[in-house]
C-alpha angles and dihedrals in degrees: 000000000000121000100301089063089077101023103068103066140191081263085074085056096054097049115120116263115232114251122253091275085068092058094054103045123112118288095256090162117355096106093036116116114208119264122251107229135196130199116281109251114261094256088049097051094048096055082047103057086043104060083046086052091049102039085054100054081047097054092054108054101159078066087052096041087055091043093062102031078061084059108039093052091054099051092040087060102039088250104120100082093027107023120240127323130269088247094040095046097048081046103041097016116096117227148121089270096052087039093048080050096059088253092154098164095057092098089064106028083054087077096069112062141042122225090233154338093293091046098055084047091053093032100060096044085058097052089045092050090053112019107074092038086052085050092049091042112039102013132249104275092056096037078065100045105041084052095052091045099044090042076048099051107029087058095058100037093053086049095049089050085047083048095047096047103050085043084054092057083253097154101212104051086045090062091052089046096092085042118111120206131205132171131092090246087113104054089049089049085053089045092046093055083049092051096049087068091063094055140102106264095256097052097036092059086051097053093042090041084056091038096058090035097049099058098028092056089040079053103043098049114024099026106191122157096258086055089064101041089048089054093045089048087050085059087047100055092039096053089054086049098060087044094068101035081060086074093044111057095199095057093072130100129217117156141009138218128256088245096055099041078060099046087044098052088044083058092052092051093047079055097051086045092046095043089084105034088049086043089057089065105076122049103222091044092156090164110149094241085050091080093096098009085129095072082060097043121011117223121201121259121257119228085257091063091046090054090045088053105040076049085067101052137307088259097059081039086062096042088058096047085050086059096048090046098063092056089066097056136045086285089079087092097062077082089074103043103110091050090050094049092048086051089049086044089050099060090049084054091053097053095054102250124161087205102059087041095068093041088063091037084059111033083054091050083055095056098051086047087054094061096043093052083054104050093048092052091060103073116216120357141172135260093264080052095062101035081058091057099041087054095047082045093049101061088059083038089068104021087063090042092056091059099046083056102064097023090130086069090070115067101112105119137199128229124281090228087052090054093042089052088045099054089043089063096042110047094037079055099056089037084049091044088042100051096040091056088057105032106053083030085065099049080044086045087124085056097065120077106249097022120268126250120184086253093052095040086053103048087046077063097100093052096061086052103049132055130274097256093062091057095093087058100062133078127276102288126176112280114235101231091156129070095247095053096039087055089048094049083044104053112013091082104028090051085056097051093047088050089055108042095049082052094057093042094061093032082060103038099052122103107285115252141223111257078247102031085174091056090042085050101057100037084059086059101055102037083060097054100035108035127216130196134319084273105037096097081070084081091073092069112105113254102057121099120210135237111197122191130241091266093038089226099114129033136178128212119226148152126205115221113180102333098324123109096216098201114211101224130308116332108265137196124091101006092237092059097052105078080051099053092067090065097045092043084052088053089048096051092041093060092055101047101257136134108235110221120179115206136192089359126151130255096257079057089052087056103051088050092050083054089063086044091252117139139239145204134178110252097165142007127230131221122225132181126182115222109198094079097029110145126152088220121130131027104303092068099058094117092040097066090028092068096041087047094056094043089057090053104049087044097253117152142186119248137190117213136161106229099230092047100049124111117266096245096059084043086057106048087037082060100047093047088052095053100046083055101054085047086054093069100046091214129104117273109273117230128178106080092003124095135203137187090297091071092048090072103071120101093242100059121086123207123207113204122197096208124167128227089285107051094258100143100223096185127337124195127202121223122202126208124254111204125218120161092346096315140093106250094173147016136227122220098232119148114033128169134169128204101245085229101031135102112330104239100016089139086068089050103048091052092045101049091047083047095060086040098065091038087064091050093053097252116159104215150350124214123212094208124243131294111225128239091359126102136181096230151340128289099212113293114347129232125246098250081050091065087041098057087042099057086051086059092060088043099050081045092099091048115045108356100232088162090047089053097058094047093052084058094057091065083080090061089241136189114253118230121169120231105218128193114217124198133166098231139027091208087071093054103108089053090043075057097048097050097053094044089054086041093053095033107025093154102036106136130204089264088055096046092049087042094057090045095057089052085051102055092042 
C-alpha cells in the first residue's frame, strides 16, 4: 500500500514485449548488481558542469549569431555605455509617438538594439537562459520566428493597452504614453511562455510561473512602456503555447504536487518582496502598486524633502536629519527590512511550515491595516487619492488571499521545543535591544535633543524597529545629536532584526519535526532494533502519533481523523509484544472516545484483533520475493531479462544514491519526473501509505536511479529498510517513477536490478508493496463487505489499475501475503470509510471529486 501502489499502472502493462531475438541475445545485465554512488568532489563538479555548459552554448548558434550581432550593433552605434541615441531611438524605438509618425518597421527594428549598458547585460543572460533550450526544443527556425513575432506582437499589443487606458482618463498609462521602447526583452518573454510548454511539468509551471512575475511586477511598479509590452508578450507566448499543447495531450497540465504549490506560492511572495527593491532603482518608477512602495522598501530623502521638513519646525528639521543620518551608517539596511522578512518568510513557505504561514498571513494583514489606517487618517481626498489607495491595497489583498487559498498546503508543523527556542531568542533579542535603547539612552539623556526621559525614550521605541520611512508616522520621540545616542538610534534596532531574522531563517530551514519529535524519535529506535512488518518504516513519516506500551517494548502508529484511530501497519517493536500491543492500543483508544481501526496489517495482527471479537476484511494484497534463490533462469523470467538485456544495450545503469547526498542535477530531474507524474492523473496527491518526495529524504532510505551514458535519469525506485535484530533483512518498494519518454520497461529493470542488489548484500527479501483493493484469489466464501471491496476494485480499475498492478507484479514470481483491516465494530464503518479516504485524499476538493467521477462513470 506505499507509492508504488499507485505508480506502476496499468501503462507498464501495456508496454511491448521484446521478440524472441531479444530473448536470445548476450547477457549484457542480467547478473549486474546496481553501483553505489557518492557524491563528485566540489572541483569535479564544477569542470563538469562547465564543459555541459559549454557543449550546450555550442550546439545553438543561432543563440550565439543573435548574441553578437547584439553586440555588434551596439558597439557599431556608440549605444552600449550610453543607449541609443535620441535619432536612432525615434527611428528604431517602438512607441505612440513613432507609430503616430508612420514608423511601420519599429516593431521589428526594436529587437536590435538595448537601451543601455544594464540592458544589454540583462538582455543577453536572458537570451542565453532561454535561447538554446528554445533551439533544442523547438528547433531553430521557430525559435526565429516565434522571437520576431512575439517581439512583433507583444510590441503592438503593450502599446494598444498603453493607447486604451490614457484614452480612458487612466492616469498612469497616460504618463508612459510619450515613452519609446527598444530591446529585443519582449520578444524572449514571448519565446520563454512558448518554451514552457516543451518542459518537463515541474519546470514548465515554474517558467510560466517567471514568465508571467517578471513582467507583471516590472509593470506594476515601475511601469515604463517596455514593462507593458514584455507582459503582454508573456500572454502572447503563453496563449500559443496552449495552442499547441491542445494538439499534444501530454503537454497539458492539470495538477500540481504539495511540494510545488508550495514552491510556487513561496515565488509569488519573492515577487511581491522584489517589486520595490527592483522599483528604487529607477528614478521615474510611476507603476500603479509604487504608490506606497516606500513603506516596502525606504528611500532616502532628497535635500527638497529636508527643507520641506526643517519649513515645518525644528523638530520635524532634526527628525529628517535623523533620517538622513541612518543612510550613511550600517543602519541603512533597516530599508530594506520588510523585503528581506517576506524572503525569509518565503523560504519557510516553501518548505511547507504552518508557522511561517501565519507570520506572512499577519504581517500582510498588518500592511493593509496600515494603509487603512492611513487613508482614514487623511481626511477628505480626492478620487486620485483613493485610486491610489485601492491599487497599494490591492498587491497584500492578494497576496493574503493566495494564501488562504492554499492554506491546506501548509500543515507541516515545528517542534514545540523549536517555537519555544525561538521565542526565547526572539523575544530575549527585542527586551535586550529594548533595554538597551533606554537604559544607556538615560545615562546618554544630555545626548537627545530635547533631553530623554524614560517616557520619551520608550515611546521613540518604535522608531529603532521600523524602518526609516515610517519615521514621519510616530509620535514626537527625542532626537540622537551625540555619538552615544547616534550609535544607539543606529544599531539598537538594526542588531535585533538581524538576530531575528537569522533565527527564523535556521528555525525554518532545519529538518521538519514530528508534533512529538521525542515520541518520533523512539519509536524510530525501537522499530530499528526490534523490526515490524514489510510496511512498518512507514511510521517514521511525519503525521503519525505513537501509543507505547507499559513495558515500551511495542508501539503502534496511528492518526485520528474524525473519531477514528487509523493505525499505520501492524504494531512493531519486540515480536512477543506485538500480538499485546492491539489490545492495549484498543484500551487506549476506548478511554478517549475513539474507534480503534487496524489497517494493512498481516495476518498474525488479524489474530490477535479476532481474539478481542473484532472483525476483519482484505483490502490489499502484499508481494513478497525471496532472495536467497533468486535467479532470472526459465521461461518466467522472460521480461525480466528482456528488460536487463535492453538496458545494457542503450547504456542505461543502476545507480544507488541517498536523496539528500545526490547531486542537484539528478534532484532536480527526480523532482520534475515526479511531478509530471502526479499532473498526469488529474486527481489530488495521495498520502497515508504513500509516500512522495518528501519520504525520500530520509538517511535510511536508499534510492536506485536508471540513468543513460549521458546523466538523463530514465526511473528511479525507493527502498525502504525491514528490521530484524538491529539490521535491515529485507527491503519495501515505496516511491517509483518512469520518464514518460525514457526507457520502455524501466520499471522491470530497476526491480530487478535492486533485487540482485540486495541479493549480493545477503538480504532476505524484498516486498513490492501491496496493491490495494486487488487479490489473487478467494478465502472460502466472502463477506458481503469482501465483494463489496472487491467491486470497488473493478470500479476504481480505469482510474488507478489496481488490478494491473498486481498483475505486473506477478511477473517476480512473488509470495502472496493478504493485507487485512481489522475494526471492533461493523456499526462504525462508514466512518472507518470516511477516515482512509481523508487519510489517503486530505486535500481532495468538489472539482476533484466530480473529476474522478467522471473518470468513473466513464
Amino acid at each position: 500500500m506505499t507509492g508504488a501502489g499507485t505508480a506502476l499502472v496499468a501503462v507498464e502493462e501495456r508496454e511491448r514485449r521484446a521478440g524472441p531475438d531479444a530473448e536470445r541475445a548476450p547477457d549484457r545485465g542480467a547478473d549486474r548488481a546496481p553501483v553505489t554512488r557518492t557524491p563528485e568532489p566540489r572541483p569535479q563538479r564544477l569542470r563538469r558542469a562547465a564543459r555541459a555548459l559549454g557543449a550546450r552554448l555550442c550546439s545553438a548558434p543561432l543563440t550565439l549569431a543573435l548574441l553578437a550581432g547584439l553586440w555588434a550593433l551596439g558597439g557599431a552605434t556608440g549605444s552600449l555605455s550610453a543607449g541609443p541615441s535620441g535619432h536612432l531611438l525615434s527611428r528604431a524605438g517602438i512607441g505612440l509617438p513613432t507609430l503616430a509618425e508612420g514608423r511601420w518597421w519599429t516593431p521589428v527594428t526594436s529587437l536590435f538594439w538595448c537601451s543601455g549598458s544594464g540592458a544589454y547585460v540583462t538582455t543577453s543572460l536572458l537570451l542565453l537562459l532561454v535561447g538554446p533550450a528554445a533551439e533544442h526544443r523547438l528547433g531553430r527556425l521557430r525559435t526565429l520566428a516565434v522571437l520576431v513575432g512575439g517581439q512583433v506582437a507583444g510590441t503592438l499589443l503593450g502599446t494598444g493597452l498603453v493607447k486604451f487606458g490614457s484614452s480612458a482618463g487612466e492616469q498612469w498609462t497616460a504618463s508612459v504614453a510619450d515613452q519609446t521602447s527598444i530591446g529585443p526583452g519582449v520578444g524572449l518573454f514571448a519565446l520563454a511562455g512558448v518554451l514552457g510548454y516543451r518542459l518537463t511539468v515541474l519546470w514548465r509551471r515554474r517558467l510560466h510561473l517567471l514568465v508571467l512575475l517578471g513582467p507583471l511586477v516590472m509593470t506594476l511598479y515601475v511601469g515604463h512602456l517596455q514593462s507593458v509590452q514584455r507582459c503582454a508578450a508573456a500572454l502572447v507566448g503563453l496563449g500559443l503555447g496552449a495552442l499547441v499543447s491542445r494538439s499534444r495531450p501530454h503537454l497539458r497540465t492539470h495538477r500540481s504536487s504539495h511540494t510545488e504549490i508550495r514552491v510556487l506560492v513561496a515565488l509569488c511572495l519573492v515577487a511581491a518582496a522584489f517589486g520595490p527593491l527592483i522599483a528604487s532603482l529607477y528614478d521615474n518608477a510611476s507603476g500603479p502598486f509604487n504608490t506606497f512602495s516606500e513603506l516596502y522598501f525606504s528611500h532616502r530623502l532628497s535635500p527638497d524633502e529636508v527643507a520641506d521638513f526643517c519649513a515645518v519646525s525644528a523638530h520635524d528639521c532634526a527628525r529628517a536629519h535623523a533620517v538622513e543620518r541612518i543612510f550613511d551608517t550600517p543602519g541603512r539596511l533597516m530599508a530594506a527590512l520588510f523585503p528581506a522578512l517576506l524572503l525569509v518568510l518565503a523560504e519557510g513557505l516553501r518548505r511547507g511550515l504552518r508557522f511561517a504561514w501565519r507570520i506572512t498571513v499577519a504581517t500582510e494583514l498588518l500592511w493593509v491595516a496600515l494603509l487603512a489606517w492611513l487613508y482614514l487618517d487623511a481626511g477628505p481626498v480626492s478620487g486620485d487619492v483613493v485610486q491610489y489607495f485601492v491599487e497599494a491595497m490591492l498587491l497584500p489583498l492578494l497576496t493574503t488571499g493566495l494564501l488562504l487559498a492554499t492554506r491546506q498546503r501548509f500543515r507541516l508543523r515545528l517542534s514545540g521545543r523549536a517555537v519555544r527556542r525561538l521565542a526565547v531568542v526572539v523575544g530575549g533579542a527585542a527586551l535586550a535591544a529594548a533595554a538597551a535603547y533606554v537604559g544607556l539612552g538615560r545615562l546618554a539623556a544630555g545626548q537627545f535633543e530635547p533631553g530623554a526621559s524614560v517616557r520619551g525614550l520608550v515611546h521613540g521605541l518604535p522608531a529603532q524597529f521600523l524602518p526609516p520611512a515610517y519615521n514621519d508616522l510616530l509620535p514626537d520621540y527625542p532626537i540622537a545629536v551625540g555619538p552615544v545616542a547616534q550609535f544607539l538610534e543606529t544599531y539598537c534596532g538594526l542588531a535585533f532584526w538581524v538576530v531575528a531574522l537569522i533565527a527564523l531563517l535556521s528555525a525554518f530551514r532545519r529538518p521538519v519535526l514530528h508534533t512529538d519529535a521525542a515520541a518520533a524519535a523512539r519509536a524510530r529506535a525501537l522499530l530499528s532494533a526490534h523490526g515490524g512488518g514489510t510496511l512498518s518504516f512507514i511510521t517514521t513519516w511525519e503525521g503519525n502519533h505513537y501509543w507505547f506500551d507499559e513495558r515500551g517494548r511495542a508501539a503502534v502508529a496511528y492518526r485520528v481523523v474524525g473519531t477514528v484511530a487509523l493505525t499505520t501497519g501492524d504494531p512493531f517493536g519486540a515480536p512477543e509484544d506485538r500480538a499485546r500491543a492491539v489490545a492495549g492500543f484498543a484500551r487506549h483508544c476506548d478511554a478517549r472516545g475513539w474507534t480503534p481501526c487496524f489497517y494493512s496489517v498481516s495476518a498474525e495482527t488479524r489474530a490477535a484483533a479476532e481474539q478481542l471479537g473484532w472483525r476483519s476484511v482484505q483490502v490489499a494484497e502484499d508481494t513478497v520475493v525471496p532472495l536467497p534463490e533468486l535467479a532470472f533462469t526459465g521461461r518466467k523470467w522472460q521480461d525480466i531479462r528482456t528488460a536487463l538485456n535492453k538496458a545494457g544495450k542503450q547504456g542505461i545503469t543502476a545507480e544507488w544514491w541517498a536523496y539528500h547526498e545526490a547531486p542537484l542535477a539528478l534532484r532536480d530531474q527526480i523532482r520534475a519526473i515526479s511531478e509530471e507524474w502526479v499532473s498526469e492523473k488529474g486527481l489530488p496527491e495521495m498520502g497515508f501509505t504513500l509516500g512522495g518526495l518528501e519520504e525520500l529524504d530520509d538517511p535510511d532510505v536508499r534510492v536506485l536511479i536508471a540513468v543513460d551514458e549521458q546523466r538523463v535519469v530514465h526511473g528511479l525506485t525507493s527502498w525502504m529498510p525491514v528490521y530484524e535484530d538491529g539490521v535491515p533483512v529485507g527491503w519495501t518498494l515505496d516511491f517509483m517513477r518512469r520518464r514518460s519518454d525514457g526507457f520502455r520497461g524501466v520499471s522491470e529493470f530497476l526491480i530487478a536490478s535492486a533485487a540482485l542488489g540486495f541479493k549480493e548484500e545477503g538480504a532476505r527479501f524484498l516486498s513490492l508493496s501491496g496493491a490495494p483493493l486487488a487479490r489473487t484469489g478467494q478465502d472460502g466464501d466472502p463477506t458481503g463487505l469482501q465483494r463489496m471491496l472487491d467491486w470497488m476494485g473493478r470500479v476504481l480499475e480505469p482510474v488507478y489499475g489496481f488490478r494491473s498492478l498486481l498483475a505486473f507484479k506477478a511477473k517476480f514470481q512473488p509470495e502472496y501475503r493478504p493485507m487485512y483491516m481489522a475494526y471492533p465494530d461493523p456499526a462504525a464503518l462508514p466512518g472507518i470509510t470516511r477516515a482512509i479516504g481523508k487519510a489517503y485524499l486530505p486535500h481532495l476538493t468538489a472539482p476533484q471529486g466530480v473529476r474522478l467521477m467522471r473518470k468513473l462513470s466513464g
